[in-house]
Amino acid sequence: MLRKLLGFLKTYLHLYTPDNTNRLDKVISDLVGCQPQIYKKIFVMTVGYSKSGKTTLIKHNKTLSSLFRLSTTDIHDRLNAEFSFLRDDNTVNGRAYWERQYLTRIVRKKVLRKVFAQGIGVINDSANLSRYERKERLSIAKKNGYKTIIVWVVCDEKELIKKLEEADDLLAESGKEKTWLRLYQEVQKKRFNPPLCVEADEVVKFESAKDDPEAILQ
């Protein structure tokens, strides 16, 4: 809890610096302008653990892959490249973990506001595990007249752990710290709230090991 509070304070101290504010604006601008834009008022939000198959589903679904894709991974990569104070071992215990989380939330919200104002169709490719955080993002879409859809990506836990361990092995082979399994066990699993049908206009459940990606949202 103390690390989380310190991360919050350090984030806003960093943002008092005009240079950092300008850098953050650049990240937001780059994200907004980096993809084709489909003018269709639909907001699709994925829900699911890291490595559960969310990005694979999007890539293999014609409807989802055509939308403006806002990915947590892309946001993290751009923030890490832009801000030296975020450069750590990228684990849940890294010194910049909570600063990265807070900056990611700020970036995501501002990007969504910009693309929603233009009527651009969006797929939010992120874990979106907390009902509170989902509500905030879905509310912005609803206020802009968007149809909202949650796609809940489910993966059998044994298979999920296998994928997380394989991802960690790849990190270790490249000389980096393992983080994926710990992220699931120490952070994501504890904060997950299963989606409710009242959260969005439509809630779709997709089992990554069984269902056909092309059959979703047809």
Coordinates of C-alpha atoms in Angstrom, one line a residue:
M1 CA 0.0 0.0 0.0
L2 CA 2.9 2.4 0.8
R3 CA 4.5 1.7 -2.6
K4 CA 1.2 2.5 -4.3
L5 CA 0.8 5.8 -2.4
L6 CA 4.4 6.7 -3.1
G7 CA 3.9 5.9 -6.8
F8 CA 0.9 8.2 -6.9
L9 CA 2.8 11.1 -5.3
K10 CA 5.8 10.6 -7.5
T11 CA 3.7 10.5 -10.6
Y12 CA 2.1 13.8 -10.0
L13 CA 5.4 15.4 -8.9
H14 CA 6.9 14.3 -12.2
L15 CA 3.9 15.8 -14.1
Y16 CA 4.5 19.2 -12.5
T17 CA 7.5 19.5 -14.8
P18 CA 6.6 21.1 -18.1
D19 CA 9.0 18.9 -20.0
N20 CA 7.4 15.8 -18.6
T21 CA 3.9 17.1 -19.4
N22 CA 5.0 17.8 -23.0
R23 CA 6.4 14.3 -23.3
L24 CA 3.2 12.8 -22.0
D25 CA 1.2 14.9 -24.6
K26 CA 3.5 13.5 -27.3
V27 CA 2.8 9.9 -26.2
I28 CA -0.9 10.6 -26.3
S29 CA -0.7 12.3 -29.7
D30 CA 1.4 9.5 -31.2
L31 CA -1.0 6.8 -30.0
V32 CA -4.0 8.7 -31.4
G33 CA -2.4 9.2 -34.8
C34 CA -0.7 5.8 -35.3
Q35 CA -3.6 3.7 -36.6
P36 CA -6.3 3.7 -39.4
Q37 CA -9.5 5.2 -38.1
I38 CA -12.9 3.6 -38.7
Y39 CA -15.8 6.0 -38.0
K40 CA -18.2 3.7 -36.2
K41 CA -19.5 4.4 -32.7
I42 CA -18.6 1.1 -31.1
F43 CA -16.4 0.5 -28.1
V44 CA -15.2 -3.0 -27.4
M45 CA -13.4 -3.8 -24.1
T46 CA -11.5 -7.0 -23.5
V47 CA -11.5 -8.5 -20.0
G48 CA -9.1 -11.2 -19.1
Y49 CA -5.7 -12.1 -17.5
S50 CA -2.5 -11.4 -19.3
K51 CA -1.6 -14.2 -21.8
S52 CA -5.2 -15.5 -21.8
G53 CA -5.6 -14.9 -25.6
K54 CA -7.1 -11.4 -25.9
T55 CA -4.6 -10.1 -28.5
T56 CA -4.8 -13.3 -30.5
L57 CA -8.6 -13.1 -30.6
I58 CA -8.4 -9.5 -31.9
K59 CA -5.9 -10.4 -34.6
H60 CA -8.0 -13.2 -35.9
N61 CA -11.4 -11.5 -35.8
K62 CA -12.2 -9.3 -38.8
T63 CA -14.4 -6.9 -36.9
L64 CA -12.1 -6.4 -33.9
S65 CA -8.9 -6.1 -36.0
S66 CA -10.4 -3.3 -38.0
L67 CA -11.0 -1.0 -35.0
F68 CA -8.6 1.5 -33.4
R69 CA -6.6 -0.7 -31.0
L70 CA -5.6 0.8 -27.7
S71 CA -3.3 -1.6 -25.9
T72 CA -1.7 -1.5 -22.5
T73 CA 1.5 -3.0 -23.9
D74 CA 1.8 -0.2 -26.5
I75 CA 1.2 2.4 -23.8
H76 CA 3.8 0.9 -21.5
D77 CA 6.4 0.7 -24.4
R78 CA 5.9 4.3 -25.3
L79 CA 6.0 5.5 -21.7
N80 CA 9.2 3.5 -21.0
A81 CA 10.9 4.9 -24.0
E82 CA 9.9 8.5 -23.2
F83 CA 10.6 8.7 -19.5
S84 CA 13.9 7.6 -18.0
F85 CA 12.4 7.5 -14.5
L86 CA 10.2 4.5 -15.5
R87 CA 13.1 2.3 -16.6
D88 CA 13.4 -0.6 -14.2
D89 CA 13.2 -4.4 -14.4
N90 CA 9.5 -4.2 -15.5
T91 CA 8.4 -6.5 -12.7
V92 CA 5.6 -6.1 -10.1
N93 CA 8.3 -5.2 -7.6
G94 CA 10.1 -2.7 -9.8
R95 CA 10.7 0.7 -8.4
A96 CA 8.6 2.4 -11.1
Y97 CA 5.7 -0.2 -11.2
W98 CA 3.1 2.1 -9.7
E99 CA 4.2 5.2 -11.5
R100 CA 3.8 3.3 -14.8
Q101 CA 0.3 2.1 -13.8
Y102 CA -0.9 5.7 -12.9
L103 CA 0.6 7.2 -16.1
T104 CA -0.9 4.4 -18.2
R105 CA -4.4 5.2 -16.7
I106 CA -3.9 8.9 -17.5
V107 CA -2.8 8.2 -21.1
R108 CA -5.6 5.6 -21.7
K109 CA -8.3 8.0 -20.5
K110 CA -7.0 10.9 -22.6
V111 CA -6.6 8.8 -25.7
L112 CA -10.1 7.5 -25.3
R113 CA -11.6 10.9 -24.9
K114 CA -9.9 12.1 -28.1
V115 CA -10.9 9.2 -30.3
F116 CA -14.5 9.1 -28.9
A117 CA -14.8 12.8 -29.7
Q118 CA -14.1 11.9 -33.3
G119 CA -16.5 9.0 -33.4
I120 CA -13.8 6.4 -34.0
G121 CA -14.4 2.7 -33.3
V122 CA -12.2 1.4 -30.5
I123 CA -11.0 -1.9 -29.1
N124 CA -9.4 -1.6 -25.7
D125 CA -7.0 -4.5 -25.6
S126 CA -6.2 -4.6 -21.9
A127 CA -6.8 -6.8 -18.9
N128 CA -9.6 -4.5 -17.5
L129 CA -10.0 -6.7 -14.5
S130 CA -11.4 -4.1 -12.0
R131 CA -15.1 -3.3 -12.3
Y132 CA -14.4 0.2 -11.0
E133 CA -11.9 0.9 -13.8
R134 CA -14.2 -0.7 -16.4
K135 CA -17.0 1.6 -15.3
E136 CA -14.9 4.7 -15.8
R137 CA -13.9 3.8 -19.3
L138 CA -17.3 2.5 -20.4
S139 CA -18.9 5.7 -19.0
I140 CA -16.8 7.9 -21.3
A141 CA -17.9 5.8 -24.3
K142 CA -21.6 5.9 -23.3
K143 CA -21.5 9.7 -22.8
N144 CA -20.3 9.9 -26.4
G145 CA -23.1 7.8 -27.7
Y146 CA -21.2 4.6 -28.2
K147 CA -22.5 1.1 -28.2
T148 CA -20.4 -0.7 -25.5
I149 CA -19.4 -4.4 -25.7
I150 CA -17.3 -6.4 -23.2
V151 CA -15.5 -9.5 -24.5
W152 CA -14.6 -11.7 -21.6
V153 CA -11.7 -13.9 -22.6
V154 CA -11.5 -17.0 -20.5
C155 CA -8.6 -19.4 -20.4
D156 CA -8.3 -22.6 -18.3
E157 CA -6.0 -21.9 -15.3
K158 CA -3.7 -24.8 -16.0
E159 CA -3.3 -23.6 -19.6
L160 CA -2.9 -20.0 -18.5
I161 CA -0.1 -20.9 -16.0
K162 CA 1.6 -22.8 -18.7
K163 CA 1.5 -19.8 -21.0
L164 CA 2.7 -17.5 -18.3
E165 CA 5.6 -19.8 -17.4
E166 CA 6.6 -20.0 -21.1
A167 CA 6.5 -16.2 -21.3
D168 CA 8.7 -16.0 -18.2
D169 CA 11.2 -18.4 -19.7
L170 CA 11.5 -16.2 -22.8
L171 CA 12.3 -13.2 -20.5
A172 CA 14.9 -15.3 -18.6
E173 CA 16.5 -16.3 -21.9
S174 CA 16.9 -12.7 -22.8
G175 CA 18.5 -11.8 -19.5
K176 CA 15.4 -10.2 -18.0
E177 CA 13.5 -10.8 -14.7
K178 CA 10.6 -13.2 -14.8
T179 CA 7.4 -11.3 -14.1
W180 CA 4.3 -12.8 -15.8
L181 CA 3.4 -15.5 -13.3
R182 CA 4.0 -13.2 -10.4
L183 CA 1.8 -10.5 -12.0
Y184 CA -1.0 -13.0 -12.3
Q185 CA -0.7 -14.5 -8.8
E186 CA 0.2 -11.3 -6.8
V187 CA -1.8 -8.6 -8.7
Q188 CA -4.3 -9.7 -11.3
K189 CA -6.0 -12.6 -9.6
K190 CA -6.6 -10.6 -6.5
R191 CA -8.3 -7.7 -8.2
F192 CA -10.4 -9.5 -10.8
N193 CA -14.2 -8.8 -10.8
P194 CA -16.1 -11.0 -13.3
P195 CA -18.0 -8.9 -15.8
L196 CA -21.8 -8.4 -15.2
C197 CA -24.4 -8.1 -18.0
V198 CA -25.4 -4.6 -16.7
E199 CA -21.9 -3.1 -17.2
A200 CA -22.2 -2.8 -21.0
D201 CA -24.8 -3.0 -23.8
E202 CA -23.5 -6.5 -24.6
V203 CA -21.2 -9.0 -22.7
V204 CA -19.7 -11.8 -24.7
K205 CA -17.8 -14.7 -23.2
F206 CA -15.0 -16.2 -25.3
E207 CA -13.1 -19.4 -24.3
S208 CA -9.7 -19.0 -25.9
A209 CA -9.0 -22.8 -26.2
K210 CA -12.4 -23.7 -27.6
D211 CA -14.2 -20.9 -29.5
D212 CA -13.7 -19.7 -33.0
P213 CA -12.4 -16.1 -33.1
E214 CA -14.2 -15.3 -36.3
A215 CA -17.6 -16.3 -34.7
I216 CA -17.4 -13.4 -32.2
L217 CA -19.5 -10.3 -33.0
Q218 CA -20.7 -11.5 -36.4

